[in-house]
């Protein structure tokens, strides 16, 4: 294998520029698709395993906990053993975890298999992104990230109809078994076409930092997962928040005096990274809450079946796909600051519009709003993903990828917890004992309003922020 510039070895076969991000993105779709399908299938799985549906929710929570604990290690492992090698290993482990989930005969077996799957997923997502970051010139990175995120965006959209079809016409175990052929093809494509990112000089591993961040993230995620669900007593949820927050505070103090801390918090001093991760969190929070609330609105509020609701929301995928072809020229023409600012307003309005849906709203009108929302939401997240790495040096890419992934994981949990809390609050405020369209719709107004906070961060960006990445000529 011949050496190319930098620390990247040439791929075995020359490949079109779109192929590598598409391969990595397809591997990431395996994870997002599985998560969405599982949520729809929980009642059916609960009956098959003879447990209460609320207890089976542990299968989702334990995955997120394992993911949070092992995420900090992913960047160090990629530097120590090579990003491509770790990515291949993570895909294989994810497939094995999927097979174990499908073969589970009890809740305990399923939870253990999901924990193993979560560990593999923690390595797969940030390391896959890192492979792309280290093998793509910055001027081409926005286009590559657009292709990378396209399959991952499809997962949450096509998950509901696929999940509804599987649990209706097949057996629930196929929710996990469908990952096996995807992983097999993905492993072959990665080995054949993805360049080999050579090992970096990895510092000694920070075990104290791993422990503090893992426990801290697990406490916060588990706390947000139980908001508004009445599964744990309020004092237990409060203890999770206090314990998780305390661990992360202790980590911040530890990182300040540890040169090789597992998470490089100094990255937040990079203006573009700060705007993408912290400012973008308010957009991602709404994205985490919306699929959950939209499914409840269409199924419980409007009386649709899971399959019908899934087919209706599938239209947003069309908007996301169309956007991927036009995002790079839009960013070249207007720049990151303008696109993020204007698009934040448009995206926020589409979230607010979901709150105007009523049972008598024509399906074509719902589909039109979802189509527009899918287009601009996808443009926003493509821009955020690109901006995060605009001013990051190659030797800090692995740490930036890990820190960004951890932030997104936490924000996703916050979004789901916020949605559950809002729905419970509006139900109590209206004197209802169960969810209705009237109690679900106002939650979209709150979530949509929160997205506008991101404007504070985007407006403070310099006009030429990220110009090197999107190919613009700085003035």
XYZ file of C-alpha atoms in Angstrom:
475
model
C 0.000 0.000 0.000
C 1.546 3.272 -1.068
C 1.703 6.358 1.071
C -0.120 9.514 0.120
C 0.222 12.972 1.561
C -0.104 13.366 5.312
C -1.019 10.340 7.344
C -3.450 8.722 4.930
C -2.601 5.632 2.915
C -4.215 5.162 -0.451
C -7.311 3.007 -0.690
C -6.941 -0.352 -2.460
C -9.063 0.880 -5.356
C -9.511 4.429 -6.612
C -13.063 5.509 -5.829
C -15.306 8.409 -6.856
C -15.287 11.291 -4.370
C -18.848 10.552 -3.265
C -18.281 6.851 -2.568
C -16.319 7.021 0.723
C -18.757 9.359 2.540
C -21.673 7.314 1.179
C -20.160 4.080 2.535
C -19.482 5.587 5.967
C -22.913 7.234 6.019
C -24.609 3.919 5.241
C -22.873 2.358 8.226
C -24.144 5.193 10.426
C -27.660 4.715 9.014
C -27.614 1.167 10.395
C -27.515 2.678 13.885
C -30.142 5.406 13.414
C -32.475 3.049 11.560
C -32.247 0.426 14.291
C -32.997 2.957 17.029
C -36.100 4.277 15.256
C -37.484 0.843 14.404
C -37.002 -0.379 17.959
C -39.096 2.458 19.423
C -42.040 1.472 17.231
C -41.715 -2.226 18.031
C -41.539 -2.056 21.849
C -45.196 -3.039 22.496
C -44.914 -6.090 20.227
C -41.573 -7.108 21.739
C -42.970 -6.684 25.258
C -45.771 -9.143 24.530
C -43.351 -11.646 23.010
C -40.939 -11.445 25.966
C -43.832 -11.333 28.474
C -42.782 -8.101 30.168
C -44.378 -4.698 30.635
C -43.641 -2.186 27.821
C -42.216 0.312 30.339
C -39.717 -2.289 31.539
C -38.684 -2.982 27.968
C -37.791 0.683 27.582
C -34.682 -0.339 29.516
C -33.392 -1.801 26.238
C -33.249 1.734 24.799
C -31.876 3.351 27.920
C -29.060 0.855 28.478
C -27.943 1.340 24.872
C -27.644 5.081 25.419
C -25.806 4.549 28.709
C -23.252 2.200 27.131
C -22.893 4.632 24.265
C -22.186 7.503 26.660
C -19.632 5.555 28.689
C -17.566 4.436 25.680
C -17.818 7.570 23.529
C -14.826 9.311 25.198
C -12.559 6.371 24.354
C -13.331 6.437 20.627
C -10.981 9.282 19.698
C -8.078 7.830 21.692
C -8.653 4.366 20.167
C -8.679 5.833 16.639
C -5.347 7.584 17.286
C -3.811 4.518 18.934
C -4.956 1.739 16.577
C -5.916 3.585 13.380
C -9.334 5.033 12.533
C -10.158 2.614 9.716
C -9.208 -0.434 11.798
C -11.355 0.737 14.731
C -14.253 1.563 12.385
C -14.166 -1.927 10.869
C -14.012 -3.527 14.312
C -16.924 -1.390 15.545
C -19.086 -2.383 12.554
C -18.371 -6.068 13.145
C -19.126 -5.731 16.865
C -22.360 -3.867 16.106
C -23.460 -6.702 13.812
C -22.652 -9.288 16.512
C -24.623 -7.234 19.044
C -27.553 -7.067 16.623
C -27.518 -10.842 16.180
C -27.440 -11.315 19.962
C -30.422 -8.959 20.334
C -32.392 -10.892 17.724
C -31.657 -14.192 19.477
C -32.611 -12.904 22.933
C -35.132 -15.002 24.840
C -35.519 -12.786 27.915
C -35.301 -9.157 28.970
C -31.933 -9.776 30.655
C -30.423 -11.235 27.476
C -31.782 -8.348 25.418
C -30.415 -5.707 27.810
C -26.948 -7.293 27.840
C -26.912 -7.504 24.040
C -28.045 -3.890 23.746
C -25.237 -2.799 26.081
C -22.716 -4.507 23.792
C -24.373 -2.901 20.769
C -24.179 0.520 22.439
C -20.466 0.086 23.094
C -19.893 -0.708 19.406
C -22.056 2.218 18.302
C -19.997 4.584 20.459
C -16.937 3.647 18.419
C -18.675 3.529 15.041
C -20.179 7.023 14.762
C -17.339 9.405 15.767
C -14.612 7.204 14.285
C -16.464 6.911 10.972
C -16.733 10.689 10.860
C -13.054 10.955 11.752
C -12.068 8.764 8.792
C -13.835 11.223 6.517
C -12.334 14.279 8.222
C -8.801 12.950 7.816
C -9.169 11.825 4.212
C -11.006 14.814 2.711
C -9.515 18.252 1.925
C -11.283 21.040 3.814
C -12.503 22.677 0.619
C -14.398 19.471 -0.249
C -15.587 18.651 3.258
C -19.040 20.289 3.088
C -19.986 18.229 0.043
C -18.610 15.083 1.675
C -20.496 15.777 4.920
C -23.694 16.284 2.906
C -23.315 12.812 1.449
C -22.290 11.362 4.820
C -25.386 12.629 6.631
C -27.866 11.685 3.882
C -28.178 7.981 4.831
C -28.096 8.843 8.550
C -31.003 11.284 8.063
C -32.998 8.628 6.244
C -32.821 6.266 9.222
C -35.277 8.127 11.505
C -37.617 8.747 8.551
C -37.843 5.291 6.981
C -37.621 3.586 10.392
C -41.326 3.964 11.328
C -42.764 2.412 8.120
C -40.150 -0.361 8.089
C -40.690 -1.063 11.792
C -44.448 -1.046 11.341
C -44.153 -3.466 8.412
C -41.822 -5.846 10.292
C -43.903 -6.112 13.466
C -47.111 -6.381 11.426
C -46.107 -8.961 8.838
C -42.862 -10.533 10.187
C -41.354 -11.297 13.585
C -39.850 -8.583 15.791
C -36.424 -10.298 15.726
C -35.926 -9.105 12.143
C -35.586 -5.596 13.523
C -32.088 -6.665 14.522
C -31.369 -9.322 11.898
C -31.684 -6.801 9.023
C -28.453 -5.231 10.294
C -26.457 -8.348 9.408
C -26.497 -8.051 5.580
C -26.046 -4.269 5.845
C -22.984 -4.762 8.046
C -21.558 -7.497 5.788
C -21.765 -5.313 2.690
C -20.487 -2.312 4.656
C -17.435 -4.189 5.946
C -16.516 -5.273 2.427
C -16.956 -1.753 1.016
C -14.975 -0.092 3.821
C -12.127 -2.586 3.498
C -12.036 -2.144 -0.269
C -12.614 1.566 -0.836
C -12.000 3.596 2.340
C -8.428 4.966 2.698
C -6.369 3.677 5.593
C -5.853 6.445 8.143
C -2.566 5.654 9.846
C -2.150 5.619 13.626
C -1.392 8.906 15.366
C 0.841 9.405 18.368
C -1.662 8.666 21.125
C -1.039 10.060 24.627
C -1.447 7.841 27.716
C -5.102 7.065 28.253
C -6.868 9.206 30.858
C -8.693 6.612 32.985
C -9.845 9.173 35.559
C -11.340 11.339 32.818
C -13.044 8.328 31.234
C -14.620 7.410 34.564
C -15.839 10.923 35.337
C -17.244 11.628 31.858
C -18.803 8.173 31.555
C -20.571 8.356 34.925
C -21.505 12.002 34.377
C -22.994 11.430 30.923
C -24.763 8.259 32.070
C -26.344 10.104 35.016
C -27.601 13.001 32.907
C -28.841 10.823 30.043
C -30.636 8.418 32.375
C -32.107 11.413 34.197
C -33.415 13.042 31.028
C -34.733 9.681 29.804
C -36.920 9.433 32.918
C -38.299 12.984 32.871
C -42.071 12.943 32.601
C -42.303 9.133 32.535
C -43.154 8.401 36.221
C -40.852 5.358 36.130
C -38.475 6.597 38.852
C -39.442 8.711 41.869
C -38.647 12.431 41.511
C -35.894 12.275 44.140
C -34.127 9.512 42.190
C -34.261 11.571 38.989
C -32.929 14.598 40.882
C -30.099 12.450 42.276
C -29.187 11.367 38.742
C -28.960 14.985 37.610
C -26.955 16.091 40.632
C -24.592 13.116 40.443
C -24.094 13.431 36.691
C -23.557 17.176 36.878
C -21.100 16.815 39.754
C -19.028 14.269 37.820
C -18.849 16.507 34.763
C -17.868 19.475 36.969
C -15.129 17.371 38.524
C -13.992 16.391 35.033
C -13.742 20.052 34.002
C -11.442 20.666 36.979
C -9.485 17.503 36.157
C -9.100 18.494 32.493
C -7.774 21.943 33.430
C -4.718 20.392 35.097
C -4.298 17.270 32.914
C -2.417 17.744 29.609
C -3.779 14.524 28.079
C -7.393 14.731 29.283
C -9.697 12.391 27.352
C -11.910 15.302 26.239
C -10.240 18.507 25.083
C -12.500 21.230 26.488
C -10.234 23.904 25.021
C -11.936 23.165 21.690
C -14.831 25.289 22.906
C -12.512 28.294 22.612
C -12.535 27.803 18.823
C -15.332 30.125 17.745
C -16.672 28.029 14.880
C -16.638 24.820 16.942
C -18.381 26.609 19.826
C -21.093 28.007 17.560
C -21.681 24.615 15.929
C -21.776 22.492 19.089
C -23.267 24.887 21.669
C -25.387 27.047 19.363
C -26.407 24.052 17.293
C -27.518 22.245 20.457
C -30.724 24.305 20.520
C -31.512 23.141 16.989
C -30.616 19.521 17.778
C -32.738 19.633 20.921
C -35.807 20.295 18.790
C -34.728 17.579 16.372
C -34.491 15.098 19.250
C -37.938 15.984 20.577
C -39.858 16.298 17.308
C -39.929 12.680 15.999
C -41.192 11.481 19.388
C -43.915 14.159 19.566
C -44.870 13.862 15.889
C -45.386 10.106 16.214
C -47.652 10.671 19.231
C -49.585 13.446 17.477
C -50.305 11.375 14.374
C -50.943 8.057 16.112
C -52.602 9.026 19.418
C -53.930 12.478 18.510
C -55.130 11.688 14.983
C -55.730 7.933 15.350
C -53.349 6.781 12.610
C -51.653 3.380 12.702
C -47.842 3.290 13.080
C -47.560 2.231 9.453
C -49.792 5.091 8.214
C -47.953 7.677 10.306
C -44.609 6.380 9.107
C -45.634 6.617 5.472
C -46.879 10.177 5.993
C -43.675 11.406 7.621
C -41.519 9.682 5.014
C -41.983 12.751 2.802
C -39.501 14.704 4.920
C -36.798 12.362 3.586
C -37.476 13.700 0.099
C -36.734 17.220 1.306
C -33.530 16.046 2.980
C -32.337 14.267 -0.174
C -33.033 17.252 -2.427
C -31.156 19.524 -0.027
C -28.035 17.364 -0.123
C -27.531 18.205 -3.783
C -27.746 21.969 -3.265
C -26.143 22.536 0.158
C -22.537 23.071 -1.079
C -23.457 25.727 -3.688
C -25.750 27.476 -1.176
C -22.898 27.678 1.348
C -20.427 28.844 -1.311
C -22.812 31.577 -2.360
C -23.888 32.916 1.049
C -21.386 31.575 3.642
C -21.949 29.774 6.924
C -23.087 32.745 9.000
C -25.825 33.875 6.610
C -27.068 30.352 5.902
C -27.167 29.344 9.564
C -28.885 32.570 10.641
C -31.597 32.705 7.970
C -32.132 28.982 7.955
C -32.497 28.895 11.764
C -35.524 31.172 11.441
C -37.056 29.049 8.674
C -36.411 25.818 10.562
C -37.860 27.218 13.773
C -41.030 28.300 11.939
C -41.495 24.788 10.522
C -41.289 23.334 14.038
C -43.925 25.853 15.136
C -46.088 24.870 12.162
C -46.308 21.277 13.405
C -48.293 22.655 16.341
C -50.963 23.902 13.909
C -51.765 20.395 12.652
C -55.324 19.271 13.461
C -57.171 15.978 12.821
C -59.034 17.689 9.976
C -55.846 19.087 8.380
C -55.560 17.639 4.838
C -52.795 15.073 4.482
C -51.336 16.945 1.529
C -50.890 20.048 3.725
C -49.135 18.020 6.453
C -46.887 16.437 3.835
C -46.023 19.841 2.336
C -44.961 21.238 5.721
C -42.948 18.085 6.448
C -41.293 18.317 3.024
C -40.258 21.950 3.589
C -39.142 21.158 7.120
C -37.042 18.212 5.956
C -35.281 20.368 3.360
C -34.297 23.281 5.601
C -33.598 21.138 8.671
C -31.202 19.025 6.642
C -29.481 22.141 5.297
C -29.069 23.436 8.849
C -27.452 20.273 10.167
C -25.195 19.906 7.143
C -23.980 23.452 7.779
C -23.503 22.799 11.495
C -21.562 19.593 10.872
C -19.241 21.342 8.439
C -18.693 24.455 10.546
C -17.616 22.391 13.581
C -14.343 21.367 11.889
C -13.642 24.523 9.889
C -10.833 25.745 12.173
C -9.707 22.443 13.731
C -6.177 21.223 12.986
C -5.677 17.646 11.819
C -3.978 16.572 15.055
C -7.095 17.604 17.033
C -9.688 16.115 14.676
C -10.167 12.932 16.713
C -10.817 14.899 19.906
C -13.166 17.291 18.108
C -15.134 14.382 16.625
C -15.444 12.699 20.036
C -16.475 15.868 21.877
C -19.025 16.755 19.200
C -20.521 13.248 19.306
C -20.835 13.349 23.096
C -22.561 16.721 22.984
C -25.013 15.493 20.364
C -25.770 12.362 22.380
C -26.521 14.428 25.473
C -28.666 16.932 23.571
C -30.688 14.136 21.979
C -31.515 12.799 25.450
C -32.394 16.296 26.635
C -34.753 16.650 23.681
C -36.582 13.401 24.441
C -36.787 14.234 28.144
C -38.036 17.749 27.386
C -40.715 16.358 25.075
C -41.962 13.929 27.728
C -41.989 16.679 30.363
C -43.854 19.138 28.131
C -46.487 16.581 27.175
C -47.064 15.671 30.822
C -47.252 19.352 31.831
C -49.791 20.266 29.131
C -51.862 17.189 29.951
C -52.026 18.189 33.633
C -52.645 21.871 32.808
C -55.625 20.943 30.646
C -57.005 18.511 33.216
C -56.623 15.525 30.910
C -55.844 11.975 31.995
C -54.471 10.900 28.631
C -52.714 12.449 25.664
C -54.815 14.112 22.968
C -54.044 16.267 19.935
C -54.861 19.344 22.058
C -52.220 18.407 24.662
C -49.525 17.433 22.156
C -49.736 20.370 19.727
C -48.670 23.145 22.193
C -45.410 21.305 22.894
C -44.295 22.030 19.322
C -44.656 25.753 20.004
C -42.283 25.558 22.981
C -39.742 23.395 21.154
C -39.900 25.613 18.069
C -39.338 28.751 20.153
C -36.239 27.217 21.751
C -34.542 26.884 18.351
C -34.362 30.678 18.008
C -31.834 30.822 20.883
C -29.256 29.493 18.405
C -29.375 32.835 16.575
C -27.381 34.403 19.424
C -24.428 32.169 18.528
C -24.729 32.357 14.736
C -25.010 36.147 14.532
C -21.736 36.513 16.460
C -19.767 34.572 13.834
C -17.463 36.580 11.544
C -18.731 37.016 8.000
C -15.971 34.794 6.586
C -16.364 31.965 9.133
C -15.550 28.631 7.494
C -14.843 30.093 4.056
C -11.917 27.738 3.545
C -14.227 24.785 4.033
C -17.002 25.795 1.671
C -14.713 27.068 -1.076
C -15.550 30.760 -0.757
C -12.849 33.362 -1.339
C -12.366 35.366 1.858
C -12.646 39.093 1.286
